[in-house]
mmCIF file of C-alpha atoms and ligand atoms in Angstrom:
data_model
loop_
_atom_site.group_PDB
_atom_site.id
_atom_site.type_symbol
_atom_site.label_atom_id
_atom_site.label_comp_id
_atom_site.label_asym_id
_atom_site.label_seq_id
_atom_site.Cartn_x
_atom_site.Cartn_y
_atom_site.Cartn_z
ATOM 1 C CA UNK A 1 8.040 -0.540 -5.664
ATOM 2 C CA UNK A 2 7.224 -2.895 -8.645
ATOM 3 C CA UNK A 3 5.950 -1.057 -11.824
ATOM 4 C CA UNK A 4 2.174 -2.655 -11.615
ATOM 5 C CA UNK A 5 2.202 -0.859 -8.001
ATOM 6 C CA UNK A 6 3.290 2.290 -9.098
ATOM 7 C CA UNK A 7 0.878 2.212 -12.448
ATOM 8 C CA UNK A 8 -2.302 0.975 -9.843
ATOM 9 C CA UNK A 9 -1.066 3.980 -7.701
ATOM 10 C CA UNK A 10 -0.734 6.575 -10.495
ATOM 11 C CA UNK A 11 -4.051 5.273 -11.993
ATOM 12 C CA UNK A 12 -5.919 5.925 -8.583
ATOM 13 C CA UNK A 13 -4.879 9.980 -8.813
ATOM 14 C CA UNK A 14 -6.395 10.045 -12.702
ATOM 15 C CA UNK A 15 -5.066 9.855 -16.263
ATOM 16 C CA UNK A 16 -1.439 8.147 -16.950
ATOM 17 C CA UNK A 17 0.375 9.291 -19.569
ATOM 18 C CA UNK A 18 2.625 6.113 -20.527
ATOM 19 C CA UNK A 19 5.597 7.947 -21.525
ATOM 20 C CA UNK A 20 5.953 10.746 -18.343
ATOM 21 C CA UNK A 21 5.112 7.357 -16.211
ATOM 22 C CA UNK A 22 7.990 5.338 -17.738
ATOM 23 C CA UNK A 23 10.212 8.751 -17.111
ATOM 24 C CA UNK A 24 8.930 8.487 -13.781
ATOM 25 C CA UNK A 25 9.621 5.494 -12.480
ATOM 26 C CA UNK A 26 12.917 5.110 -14.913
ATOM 27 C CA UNK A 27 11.593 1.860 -16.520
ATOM 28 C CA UNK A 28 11.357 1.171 -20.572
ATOM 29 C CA UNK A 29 7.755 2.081 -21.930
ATOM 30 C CA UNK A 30 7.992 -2.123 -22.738
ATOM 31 C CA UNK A 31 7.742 -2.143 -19.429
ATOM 32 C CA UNK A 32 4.356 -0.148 -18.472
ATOM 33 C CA UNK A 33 3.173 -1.469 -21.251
ATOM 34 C CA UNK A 34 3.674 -5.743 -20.135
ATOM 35 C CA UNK A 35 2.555 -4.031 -16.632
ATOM 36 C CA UNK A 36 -0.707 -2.438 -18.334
ATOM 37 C CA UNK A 37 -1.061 -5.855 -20.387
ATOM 38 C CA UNK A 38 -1.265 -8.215 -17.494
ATOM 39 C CA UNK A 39 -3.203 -5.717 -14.823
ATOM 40 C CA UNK A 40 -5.726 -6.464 -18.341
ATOM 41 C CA UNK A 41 -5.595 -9.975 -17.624
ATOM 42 C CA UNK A 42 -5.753 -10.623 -14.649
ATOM 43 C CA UNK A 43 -9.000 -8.527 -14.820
ATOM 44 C CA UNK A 44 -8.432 -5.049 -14.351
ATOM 45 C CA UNK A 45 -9.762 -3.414 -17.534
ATOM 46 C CA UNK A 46 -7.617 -0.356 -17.881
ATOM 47 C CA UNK A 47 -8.670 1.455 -20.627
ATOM 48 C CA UNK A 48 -6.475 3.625 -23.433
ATOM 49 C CA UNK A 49 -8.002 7.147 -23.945
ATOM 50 C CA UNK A 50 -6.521 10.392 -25.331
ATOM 51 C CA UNK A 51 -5.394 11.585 -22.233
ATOM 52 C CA UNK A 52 -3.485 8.254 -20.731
ATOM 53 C CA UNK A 53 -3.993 5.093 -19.315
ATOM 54 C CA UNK A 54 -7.678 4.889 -17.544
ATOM 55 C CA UNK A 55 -8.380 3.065 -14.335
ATOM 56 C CA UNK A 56 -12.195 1.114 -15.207
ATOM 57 C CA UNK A 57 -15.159 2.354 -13.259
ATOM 58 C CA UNK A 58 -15.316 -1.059 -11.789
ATOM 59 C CA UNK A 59 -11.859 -1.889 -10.230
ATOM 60 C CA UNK A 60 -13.692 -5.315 -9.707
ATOM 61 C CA UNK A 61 -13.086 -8.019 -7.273
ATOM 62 C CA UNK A 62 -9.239 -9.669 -8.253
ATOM 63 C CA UNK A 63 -5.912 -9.269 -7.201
ATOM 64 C CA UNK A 64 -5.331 -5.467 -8.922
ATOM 65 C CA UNK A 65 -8.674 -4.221 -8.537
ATOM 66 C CA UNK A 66 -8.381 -5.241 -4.562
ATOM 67 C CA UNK A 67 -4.666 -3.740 -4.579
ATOM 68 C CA UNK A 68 -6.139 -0.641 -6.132
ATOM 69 C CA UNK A 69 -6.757 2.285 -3.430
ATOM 70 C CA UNK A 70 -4.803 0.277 -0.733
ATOM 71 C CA UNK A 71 -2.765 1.967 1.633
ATOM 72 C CA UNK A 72 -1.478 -0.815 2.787
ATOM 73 C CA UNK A 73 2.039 -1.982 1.061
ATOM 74 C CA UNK A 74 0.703 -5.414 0.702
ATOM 75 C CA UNK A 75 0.332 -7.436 -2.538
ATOM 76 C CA UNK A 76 -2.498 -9.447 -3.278
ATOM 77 C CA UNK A 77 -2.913 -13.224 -5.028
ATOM 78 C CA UNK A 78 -6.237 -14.029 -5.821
ATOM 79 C CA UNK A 79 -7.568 -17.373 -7.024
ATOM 80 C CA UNK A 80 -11.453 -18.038 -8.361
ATOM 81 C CA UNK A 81 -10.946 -21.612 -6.426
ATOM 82 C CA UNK A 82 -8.601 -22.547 -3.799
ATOM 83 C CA UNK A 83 -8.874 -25.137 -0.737
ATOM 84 C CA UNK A 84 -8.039 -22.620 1.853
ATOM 85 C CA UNK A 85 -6.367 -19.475 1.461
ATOM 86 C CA UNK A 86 -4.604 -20.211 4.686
ATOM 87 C CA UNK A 87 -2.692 -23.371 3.344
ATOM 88 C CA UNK A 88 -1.498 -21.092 0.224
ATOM 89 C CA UNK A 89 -0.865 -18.175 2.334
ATOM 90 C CA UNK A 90 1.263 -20.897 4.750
ATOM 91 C CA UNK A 91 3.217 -21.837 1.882
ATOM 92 C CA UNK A 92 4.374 -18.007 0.608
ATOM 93 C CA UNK A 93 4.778 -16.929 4.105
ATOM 94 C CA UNK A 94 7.226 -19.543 4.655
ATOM 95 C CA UNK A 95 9.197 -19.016 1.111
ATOM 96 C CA UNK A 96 9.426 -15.590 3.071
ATOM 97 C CA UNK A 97 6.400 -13.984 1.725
ATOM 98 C CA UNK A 98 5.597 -10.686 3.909
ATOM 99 C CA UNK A 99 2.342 -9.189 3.109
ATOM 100 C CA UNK A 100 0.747 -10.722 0.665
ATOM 101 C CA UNK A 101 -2.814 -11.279 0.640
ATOM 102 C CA UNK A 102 -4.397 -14.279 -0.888
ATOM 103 C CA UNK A 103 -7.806 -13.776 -1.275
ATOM 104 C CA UNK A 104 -10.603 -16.659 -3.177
ATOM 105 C CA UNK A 105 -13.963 -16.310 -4.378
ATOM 106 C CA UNK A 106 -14.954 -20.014 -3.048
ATOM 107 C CA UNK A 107 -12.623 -22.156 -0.675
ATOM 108 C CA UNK A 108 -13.671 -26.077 -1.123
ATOM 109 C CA UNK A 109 -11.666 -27.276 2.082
ATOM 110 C CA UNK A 110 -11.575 -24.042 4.505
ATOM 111 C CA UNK A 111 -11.214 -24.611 8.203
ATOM 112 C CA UNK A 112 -11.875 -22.998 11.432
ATOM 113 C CA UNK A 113 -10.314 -23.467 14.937
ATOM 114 C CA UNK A 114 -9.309 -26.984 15.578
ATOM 115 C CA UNK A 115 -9.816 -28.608 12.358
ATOM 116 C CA UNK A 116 -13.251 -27.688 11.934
ATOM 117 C CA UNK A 117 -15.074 -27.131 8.802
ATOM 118 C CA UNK A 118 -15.645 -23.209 7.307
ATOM 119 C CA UNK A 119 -18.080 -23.581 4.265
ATOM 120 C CA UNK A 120 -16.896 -20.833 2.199
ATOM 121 C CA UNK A 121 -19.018 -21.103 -1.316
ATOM 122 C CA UNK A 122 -18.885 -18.045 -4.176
ATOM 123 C CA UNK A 123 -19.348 -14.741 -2.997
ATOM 124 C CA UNK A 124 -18.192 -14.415 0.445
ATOM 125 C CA UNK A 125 -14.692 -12.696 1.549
ATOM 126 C CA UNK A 126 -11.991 -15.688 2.008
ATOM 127 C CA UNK A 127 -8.506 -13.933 2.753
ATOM 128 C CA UNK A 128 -5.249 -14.598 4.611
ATOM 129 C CA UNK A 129 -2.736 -12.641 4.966
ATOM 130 C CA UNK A 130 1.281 -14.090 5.005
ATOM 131 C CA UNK A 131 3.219 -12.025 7.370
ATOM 132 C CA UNK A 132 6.445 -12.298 8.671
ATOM 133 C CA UNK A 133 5.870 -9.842 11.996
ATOM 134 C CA UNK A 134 9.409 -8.608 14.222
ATOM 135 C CA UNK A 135 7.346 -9.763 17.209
ATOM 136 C CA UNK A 136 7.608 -12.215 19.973
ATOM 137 C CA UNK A 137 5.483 -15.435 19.364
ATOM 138 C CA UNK A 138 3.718 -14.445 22.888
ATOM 139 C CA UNK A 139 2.319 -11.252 21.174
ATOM 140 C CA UNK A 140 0.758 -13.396 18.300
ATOM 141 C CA UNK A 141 -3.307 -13.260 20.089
ATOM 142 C CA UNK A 142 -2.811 -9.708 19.579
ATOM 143 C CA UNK A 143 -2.671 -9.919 15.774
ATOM 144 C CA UNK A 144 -5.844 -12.319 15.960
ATOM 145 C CA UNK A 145 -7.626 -8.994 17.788
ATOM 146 C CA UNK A 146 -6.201 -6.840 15.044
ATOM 147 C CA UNK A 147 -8.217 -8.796 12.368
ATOM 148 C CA UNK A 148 -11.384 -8.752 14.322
ATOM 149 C CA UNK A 149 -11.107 -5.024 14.407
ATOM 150 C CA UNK A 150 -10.854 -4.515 10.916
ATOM 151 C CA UNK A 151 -13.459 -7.243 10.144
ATOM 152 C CA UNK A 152 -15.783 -5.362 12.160
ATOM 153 C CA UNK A 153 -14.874 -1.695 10.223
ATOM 154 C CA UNK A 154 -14.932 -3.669 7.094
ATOM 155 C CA UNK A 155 -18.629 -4.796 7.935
ATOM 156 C CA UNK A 156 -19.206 -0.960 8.762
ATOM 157 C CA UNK A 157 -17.750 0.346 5.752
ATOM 158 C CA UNK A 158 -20.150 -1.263 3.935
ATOM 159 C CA UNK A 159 -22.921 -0.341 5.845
ATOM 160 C CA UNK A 160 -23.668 -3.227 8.308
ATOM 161 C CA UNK A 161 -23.158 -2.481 12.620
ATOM 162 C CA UNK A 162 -20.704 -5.865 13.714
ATOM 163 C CA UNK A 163 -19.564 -6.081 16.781
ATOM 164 C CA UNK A 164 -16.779 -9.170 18.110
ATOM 165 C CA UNK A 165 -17.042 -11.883 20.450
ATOM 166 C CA UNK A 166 -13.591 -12.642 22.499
ATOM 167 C CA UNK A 167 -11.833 -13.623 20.910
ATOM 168 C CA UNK A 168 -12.402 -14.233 16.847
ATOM 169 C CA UNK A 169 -16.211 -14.018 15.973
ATOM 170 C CA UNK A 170 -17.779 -11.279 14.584
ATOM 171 C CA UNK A 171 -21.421 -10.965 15.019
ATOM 172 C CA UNK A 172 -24.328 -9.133 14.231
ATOM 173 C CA UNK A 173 -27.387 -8.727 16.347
ATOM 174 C CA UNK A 174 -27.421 -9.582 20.111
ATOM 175 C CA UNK A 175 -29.005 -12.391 22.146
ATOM 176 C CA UNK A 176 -30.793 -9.576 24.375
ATOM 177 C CA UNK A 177 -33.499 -9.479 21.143
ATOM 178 C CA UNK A 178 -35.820 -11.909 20.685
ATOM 179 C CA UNK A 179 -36.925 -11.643 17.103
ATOM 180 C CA UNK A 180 -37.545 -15.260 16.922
ATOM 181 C CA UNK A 181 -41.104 -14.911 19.072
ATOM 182 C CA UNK A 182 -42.978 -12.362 16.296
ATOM 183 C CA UNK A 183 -41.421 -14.800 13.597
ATOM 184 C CA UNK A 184 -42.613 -17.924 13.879
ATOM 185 C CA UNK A 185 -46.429 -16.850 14.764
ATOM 186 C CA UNK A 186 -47.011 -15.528 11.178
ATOM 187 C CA UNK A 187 -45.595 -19.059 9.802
ATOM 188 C CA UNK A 188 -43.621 -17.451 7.080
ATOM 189 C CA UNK A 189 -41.187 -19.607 5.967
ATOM 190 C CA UNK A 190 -38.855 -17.122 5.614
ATOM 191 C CA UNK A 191 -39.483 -15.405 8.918
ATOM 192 C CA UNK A 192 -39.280 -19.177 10.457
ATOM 193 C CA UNK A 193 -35.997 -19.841 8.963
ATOM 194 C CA UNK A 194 -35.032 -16.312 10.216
ATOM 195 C CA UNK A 195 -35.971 -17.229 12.790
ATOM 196 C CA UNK A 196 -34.806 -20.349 13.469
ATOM 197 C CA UNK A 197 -30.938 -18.837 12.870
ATOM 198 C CA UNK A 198 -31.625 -16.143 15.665
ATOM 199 C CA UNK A 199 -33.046 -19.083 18.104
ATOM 200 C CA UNK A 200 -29.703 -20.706 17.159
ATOM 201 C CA UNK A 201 -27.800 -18.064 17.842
ATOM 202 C CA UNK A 202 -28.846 -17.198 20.824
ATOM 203 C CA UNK A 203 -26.393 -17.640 24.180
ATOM 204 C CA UNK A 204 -23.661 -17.582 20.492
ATOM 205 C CA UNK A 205 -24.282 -13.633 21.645
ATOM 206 C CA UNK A 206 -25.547 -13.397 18.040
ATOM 207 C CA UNK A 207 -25.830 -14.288 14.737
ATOM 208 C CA UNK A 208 -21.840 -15.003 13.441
ATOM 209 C CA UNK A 209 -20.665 -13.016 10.170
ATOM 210 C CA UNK A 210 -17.356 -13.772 10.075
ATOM 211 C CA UNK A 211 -14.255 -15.702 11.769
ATOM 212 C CA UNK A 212 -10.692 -15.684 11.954
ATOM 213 C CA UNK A 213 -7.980 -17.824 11.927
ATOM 214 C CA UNK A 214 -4.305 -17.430 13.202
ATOM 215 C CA UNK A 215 -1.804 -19.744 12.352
ATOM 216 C CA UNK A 216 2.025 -19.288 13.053
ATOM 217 C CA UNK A 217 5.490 -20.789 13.728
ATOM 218 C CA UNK A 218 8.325 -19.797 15.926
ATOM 219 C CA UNK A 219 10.652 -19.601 18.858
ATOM 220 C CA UNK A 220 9.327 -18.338 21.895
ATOM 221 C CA UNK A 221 11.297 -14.484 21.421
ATOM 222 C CA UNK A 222 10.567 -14.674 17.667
ATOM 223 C CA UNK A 223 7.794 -15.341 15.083
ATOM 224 C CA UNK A 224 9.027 -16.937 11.899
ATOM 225 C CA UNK A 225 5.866 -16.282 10.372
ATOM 226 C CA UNK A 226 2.154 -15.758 10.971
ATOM 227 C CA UNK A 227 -0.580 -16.548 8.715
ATOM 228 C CA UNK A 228 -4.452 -14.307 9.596
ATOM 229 C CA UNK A 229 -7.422 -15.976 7.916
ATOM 230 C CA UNK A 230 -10.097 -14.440 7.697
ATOM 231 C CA UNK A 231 -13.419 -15.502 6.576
ATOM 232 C CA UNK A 232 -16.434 -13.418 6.192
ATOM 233 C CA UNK A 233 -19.858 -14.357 4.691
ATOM 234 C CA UNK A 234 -20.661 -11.615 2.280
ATOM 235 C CA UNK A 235 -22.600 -12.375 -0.705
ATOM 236 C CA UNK A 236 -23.388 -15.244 0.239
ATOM 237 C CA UNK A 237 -26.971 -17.137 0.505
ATOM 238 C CA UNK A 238 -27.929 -17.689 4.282
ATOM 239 C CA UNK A 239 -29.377 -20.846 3.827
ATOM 240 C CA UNK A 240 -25.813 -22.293 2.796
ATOM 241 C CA UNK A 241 -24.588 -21.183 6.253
ATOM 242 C CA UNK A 242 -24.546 -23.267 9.257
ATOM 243 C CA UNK A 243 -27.554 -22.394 11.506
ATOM 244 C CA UNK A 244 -26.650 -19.584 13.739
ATOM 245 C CA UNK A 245 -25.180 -17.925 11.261
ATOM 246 C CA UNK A 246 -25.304 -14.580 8.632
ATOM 247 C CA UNK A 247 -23.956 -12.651 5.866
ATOM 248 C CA UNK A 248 -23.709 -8.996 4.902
ATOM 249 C CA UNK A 249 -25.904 -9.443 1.849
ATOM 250 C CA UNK A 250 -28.895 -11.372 4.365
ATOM 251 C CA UNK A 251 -28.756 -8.867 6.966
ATOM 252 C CA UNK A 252 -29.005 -5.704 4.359
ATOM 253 C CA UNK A 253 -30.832 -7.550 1.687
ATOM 254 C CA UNK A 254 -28.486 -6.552 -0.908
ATOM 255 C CA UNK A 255 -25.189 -7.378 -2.296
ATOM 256 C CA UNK A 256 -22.083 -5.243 -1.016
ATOM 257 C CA UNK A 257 -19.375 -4.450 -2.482
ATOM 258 C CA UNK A 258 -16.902 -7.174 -1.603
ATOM 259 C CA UNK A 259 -13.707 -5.056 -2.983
ATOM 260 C CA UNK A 260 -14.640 -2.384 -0.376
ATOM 261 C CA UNK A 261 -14.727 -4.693 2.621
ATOM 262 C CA UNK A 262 -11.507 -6.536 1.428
ATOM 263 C CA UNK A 263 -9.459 -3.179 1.112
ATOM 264 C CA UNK A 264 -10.946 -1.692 4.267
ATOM 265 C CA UNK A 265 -9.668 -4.862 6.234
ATOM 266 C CA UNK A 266 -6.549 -4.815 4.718
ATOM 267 C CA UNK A 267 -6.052 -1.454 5.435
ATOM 268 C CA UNK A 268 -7.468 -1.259 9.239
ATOM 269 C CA UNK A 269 -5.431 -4.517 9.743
ATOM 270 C CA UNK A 270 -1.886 -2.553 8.432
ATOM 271 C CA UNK A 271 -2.512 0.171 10.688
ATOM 272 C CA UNK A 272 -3.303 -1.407 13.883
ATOM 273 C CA UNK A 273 -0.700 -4.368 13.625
ATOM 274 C CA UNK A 274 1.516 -3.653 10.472
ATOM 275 C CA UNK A 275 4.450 -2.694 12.660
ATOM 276 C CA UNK A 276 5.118 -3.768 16.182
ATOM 277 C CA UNK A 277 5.341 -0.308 17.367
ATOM 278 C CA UNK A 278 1.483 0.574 16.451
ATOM 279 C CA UNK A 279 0.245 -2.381 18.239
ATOM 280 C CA UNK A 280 -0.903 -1.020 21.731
ATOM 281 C CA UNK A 281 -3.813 0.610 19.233
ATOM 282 C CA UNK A 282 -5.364 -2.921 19.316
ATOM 283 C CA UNK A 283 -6.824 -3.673 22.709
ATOM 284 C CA UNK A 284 -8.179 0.001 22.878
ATOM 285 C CA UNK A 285 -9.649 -0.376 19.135
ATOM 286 C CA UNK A 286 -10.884 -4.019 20.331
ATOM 287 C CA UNK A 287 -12.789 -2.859 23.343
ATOM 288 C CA UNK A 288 -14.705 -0.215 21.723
ATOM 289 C CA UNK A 289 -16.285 -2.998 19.374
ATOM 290 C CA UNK A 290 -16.440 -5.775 21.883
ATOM 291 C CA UNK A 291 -19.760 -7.173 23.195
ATOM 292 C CA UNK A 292 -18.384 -9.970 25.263
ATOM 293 C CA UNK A 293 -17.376 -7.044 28.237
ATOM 294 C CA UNK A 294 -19.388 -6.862 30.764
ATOM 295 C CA UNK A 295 -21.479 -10.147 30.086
ATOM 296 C CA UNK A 296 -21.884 -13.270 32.052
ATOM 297 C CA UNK A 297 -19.802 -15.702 29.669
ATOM 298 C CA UNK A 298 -18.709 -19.068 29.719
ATOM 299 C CA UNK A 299 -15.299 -20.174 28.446
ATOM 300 C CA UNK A 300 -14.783 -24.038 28.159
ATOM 301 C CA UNK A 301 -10.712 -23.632 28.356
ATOM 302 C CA UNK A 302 -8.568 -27.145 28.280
ATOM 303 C CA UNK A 303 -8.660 -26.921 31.821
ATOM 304 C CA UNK A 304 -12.610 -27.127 31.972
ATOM 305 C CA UNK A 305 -15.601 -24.381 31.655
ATOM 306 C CA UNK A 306 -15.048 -21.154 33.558
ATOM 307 C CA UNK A 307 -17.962 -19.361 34.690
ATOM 308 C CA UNK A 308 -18.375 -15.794 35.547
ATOM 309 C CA UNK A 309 -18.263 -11.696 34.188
ATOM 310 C CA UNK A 310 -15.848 -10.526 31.291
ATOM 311 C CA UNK A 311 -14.377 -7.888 32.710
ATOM 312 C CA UNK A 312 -11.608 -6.829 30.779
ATOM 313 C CA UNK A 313 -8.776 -8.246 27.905
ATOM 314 C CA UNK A 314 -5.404 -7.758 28.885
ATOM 315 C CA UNK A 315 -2.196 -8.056 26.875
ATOM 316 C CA UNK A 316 -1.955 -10.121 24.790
ATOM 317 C CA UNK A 317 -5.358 -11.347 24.374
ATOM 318 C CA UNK A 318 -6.837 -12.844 27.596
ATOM 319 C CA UNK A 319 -10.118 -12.388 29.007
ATOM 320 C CA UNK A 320 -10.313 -11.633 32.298
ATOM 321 C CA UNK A 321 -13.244 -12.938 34.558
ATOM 322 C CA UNK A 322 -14.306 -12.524 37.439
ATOM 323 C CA UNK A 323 -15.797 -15.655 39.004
ATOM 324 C CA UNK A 324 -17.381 -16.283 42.503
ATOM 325 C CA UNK A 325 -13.670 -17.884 43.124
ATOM 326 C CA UNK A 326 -11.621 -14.799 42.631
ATOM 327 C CA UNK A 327 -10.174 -13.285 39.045
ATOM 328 C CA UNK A 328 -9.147 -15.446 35.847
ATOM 329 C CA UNK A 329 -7.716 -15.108 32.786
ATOM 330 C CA UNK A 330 -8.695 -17.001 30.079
ATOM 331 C CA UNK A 331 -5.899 -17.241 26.973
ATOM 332 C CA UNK A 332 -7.984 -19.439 24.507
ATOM 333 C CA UNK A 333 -11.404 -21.340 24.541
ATOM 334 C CA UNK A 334 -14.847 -21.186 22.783
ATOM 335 C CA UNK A 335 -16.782 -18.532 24.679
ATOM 336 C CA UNK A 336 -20.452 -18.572 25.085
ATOM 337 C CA UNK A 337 -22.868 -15.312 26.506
ATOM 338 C CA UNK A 338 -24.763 -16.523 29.188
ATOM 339 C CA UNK A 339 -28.164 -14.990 30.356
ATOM 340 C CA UNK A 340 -28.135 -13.275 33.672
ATOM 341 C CA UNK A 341 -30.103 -16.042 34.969
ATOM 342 C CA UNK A 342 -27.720 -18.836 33.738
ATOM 343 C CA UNK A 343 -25.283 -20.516 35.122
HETATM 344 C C1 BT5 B 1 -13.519 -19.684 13.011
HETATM 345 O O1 BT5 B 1 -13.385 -20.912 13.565
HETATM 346 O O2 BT5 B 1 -14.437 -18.929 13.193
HETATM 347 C C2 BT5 B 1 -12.389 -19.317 12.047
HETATM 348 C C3 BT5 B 1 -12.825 -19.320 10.618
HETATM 349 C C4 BT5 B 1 -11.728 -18.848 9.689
HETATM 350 C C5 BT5 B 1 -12.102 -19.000 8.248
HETATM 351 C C6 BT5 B 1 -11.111 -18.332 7.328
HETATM 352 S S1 BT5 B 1 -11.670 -18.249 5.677
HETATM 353 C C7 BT5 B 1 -10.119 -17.749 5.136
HETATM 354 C C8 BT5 B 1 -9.135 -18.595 5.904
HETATM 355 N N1 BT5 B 1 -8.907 -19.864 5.251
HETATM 356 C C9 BT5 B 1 -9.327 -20.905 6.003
HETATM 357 O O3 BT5 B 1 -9.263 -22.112 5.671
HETATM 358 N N2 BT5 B 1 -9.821 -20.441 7.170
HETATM 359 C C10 BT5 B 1 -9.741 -18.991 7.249
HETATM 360 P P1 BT5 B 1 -14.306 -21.473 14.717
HETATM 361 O O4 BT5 B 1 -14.468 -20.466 15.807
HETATM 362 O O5 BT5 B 1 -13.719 -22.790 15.034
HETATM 363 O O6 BT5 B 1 -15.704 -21.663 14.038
HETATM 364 C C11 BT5 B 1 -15.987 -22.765 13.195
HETATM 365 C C12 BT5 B 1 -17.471 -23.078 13.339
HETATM 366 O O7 BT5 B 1 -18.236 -22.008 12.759
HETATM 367 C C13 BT5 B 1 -17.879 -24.337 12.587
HETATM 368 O O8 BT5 B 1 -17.778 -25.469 13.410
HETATM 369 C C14 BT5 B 1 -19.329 -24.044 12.218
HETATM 370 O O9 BT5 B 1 -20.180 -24.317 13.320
HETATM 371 C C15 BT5 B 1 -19.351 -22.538 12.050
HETATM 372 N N3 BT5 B 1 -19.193 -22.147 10.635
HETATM 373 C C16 BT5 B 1 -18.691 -22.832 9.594
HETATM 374 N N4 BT5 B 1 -18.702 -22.094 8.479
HETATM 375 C C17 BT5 B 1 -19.247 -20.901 8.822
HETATM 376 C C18 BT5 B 1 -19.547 -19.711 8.114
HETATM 377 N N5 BT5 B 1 -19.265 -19.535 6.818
HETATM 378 N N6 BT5 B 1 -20.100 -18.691 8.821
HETATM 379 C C19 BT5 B 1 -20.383 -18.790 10.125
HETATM 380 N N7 BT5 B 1 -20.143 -19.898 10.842
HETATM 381 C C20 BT5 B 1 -19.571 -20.937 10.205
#
């Protein structure tokens, strides 16, 4: 483990003495001190008491503060400003790069599924992780799961109820309400634009918090590396959002603690997928926070819109449905919750 590891992990258990740390780990006190020194700058005020080293109240929202009170054994690369953390994340995961994070307060060219746009301004949650998984490339939907599970237990851990849409959005709300009637009779502007977003985002099967982006190359018995995006609208103004959708901070009406959701994905992510061997946790973790299961959906697939109940997801990501023409699976498409009465 590098020496700013093992300090951020000896700081998280209380006082660091810098001498019994350089004993320790059997590296010069130069060198806790250059590791102390740039934790410093790159924002992580550790403070010099009596009794040791000090970890700050506020770990704050950078690359050590996030890597502080991970579990995970990923490192993390954090930028104020970056076009898309899944380009830079591409680049270190093919310089062989295996778990590291790159997370950005804004991204000024992020993108979703198929080359469309994600606007990503200040203040939401913009991370990818570069991985380089032992796994089949035919396993790689499973990973995409993995991150919608721990998107969703991020959005918990801070105190917001998300549940996922097959296969990659993460939602909040449900297009069984109909909050947009009582809105728009007061004429509240506010209520109106509220509004307007839930009339939007009805049939979406809610209002969308957050999506996720897989990206990968390999042979067919072997990923050479795989790249999860994830983007989730935090602090982050609703009115900048397309219509339809939300962030944490709109839906609570107050800021959350961004470090908190980024370490609790992290972490959820590592234990579901971080080693081949864990990953039949994910469809049983995916199901339980699912809402597309048992709904009438519509999947427009390359192949044309199929029509009919979600019934299951099988390895190693389909959705199953059962249409008037017998069972389907469905391996990729933009999925839509239909009303009982649609068609
Ligand atoms: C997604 O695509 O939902 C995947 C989004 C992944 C974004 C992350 S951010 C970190 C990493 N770096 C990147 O460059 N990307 C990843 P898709 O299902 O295709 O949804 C895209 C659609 O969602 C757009 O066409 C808009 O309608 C809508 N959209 C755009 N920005 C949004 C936002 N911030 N929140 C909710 N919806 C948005």
């Amino acid at each position: 483990m590098d020496t700013r590891r093992a300090l951020l992990d000896a700081l998280a258990d209380g006082p660091v003495s810098g001498p019994a740390l350089s004993d320790d780990l059997g590296v010069s006190r130069t060198a806790i001190w250059k590791a102390v020194e740039e934790l410093r700058e790159s924002g992580f005020a550790i403070e010099s008491t009596a009794a040791g080293y000090v970890a700050p109240d506020d770990p704050g929202y950078c690359g050590p503060g996030i890597e502080f009170g991970l579990d995970a054994p990923y490192t993390v690369e954090y930028h104020d400003s970056l076009s898309s953390t899944n380009n830079r994340a591409r680049e270190l995961a093919i310089d062989g790069s295996d778990g590291v994070a790159v997370v950005t307060d804004e991204q000024t060219g992020g993108r979703g599924r198929l080359n469309r746009e994600w606007i990503a301004p200040s203040g939401g949650v913009w991370l990818s992780l570069a991985t380089r998984p032992v796994a089949p490339a035919s396993r790689a939907p499973l990973f995409t799961l993995a991150a919608a599970v721990a998107t969703v237990d991020a959005c918990r851990a801070v105190g917001l109820d998300a549940h996922i849409k097959w296969p990659n959005d993460v939602l909040v709300g449900s297009d069984r309400e109909d909050p947009a009637a009582d809105a728009t009779v007061d004429g509240d502007a506010e209520n109106a634009e509220a509004a307007n977003r839930d009339a939007d985002a009805r049939g979406r099967g809610g209002r969308k918090l957050a999506g996720i982006l897989t990206e990968m190359e390999g042979e067919a018995d072997r990923v050479s590396w795989l790249v999860v995006g994830v983007g989730l609208n935090a602090n982050v103004d609703a009115a900048a959002l397309p219509p339809g959708a939300t962030s944490l901070a709109a839906e609570l009406d107050t800021t959350v603690d961004r470090r908190r959701a980024a370490v609790t994905l992290l972490d959820r992510f590592h234990a579901l997928a971080g080693t081949t061997d864990r990953m039949d946790r994910v469809l049983p973790a995916w199901r339980e926070r699912a809402s597309t299961l048992g709904r009438r959906v519509r999947v427009d697939t390359a192949d044309g819109p199929v029509v009919g109940t979600a019934v299951d997801v099988e390895p190693p990501g389909a959705l199953v449905i059962d249409t008037p023409e017998g069972s389907r699976r469905v391996h990729a498409g933009d999925c839509e919750h239909l009303r009982s009465t649609d068609t």
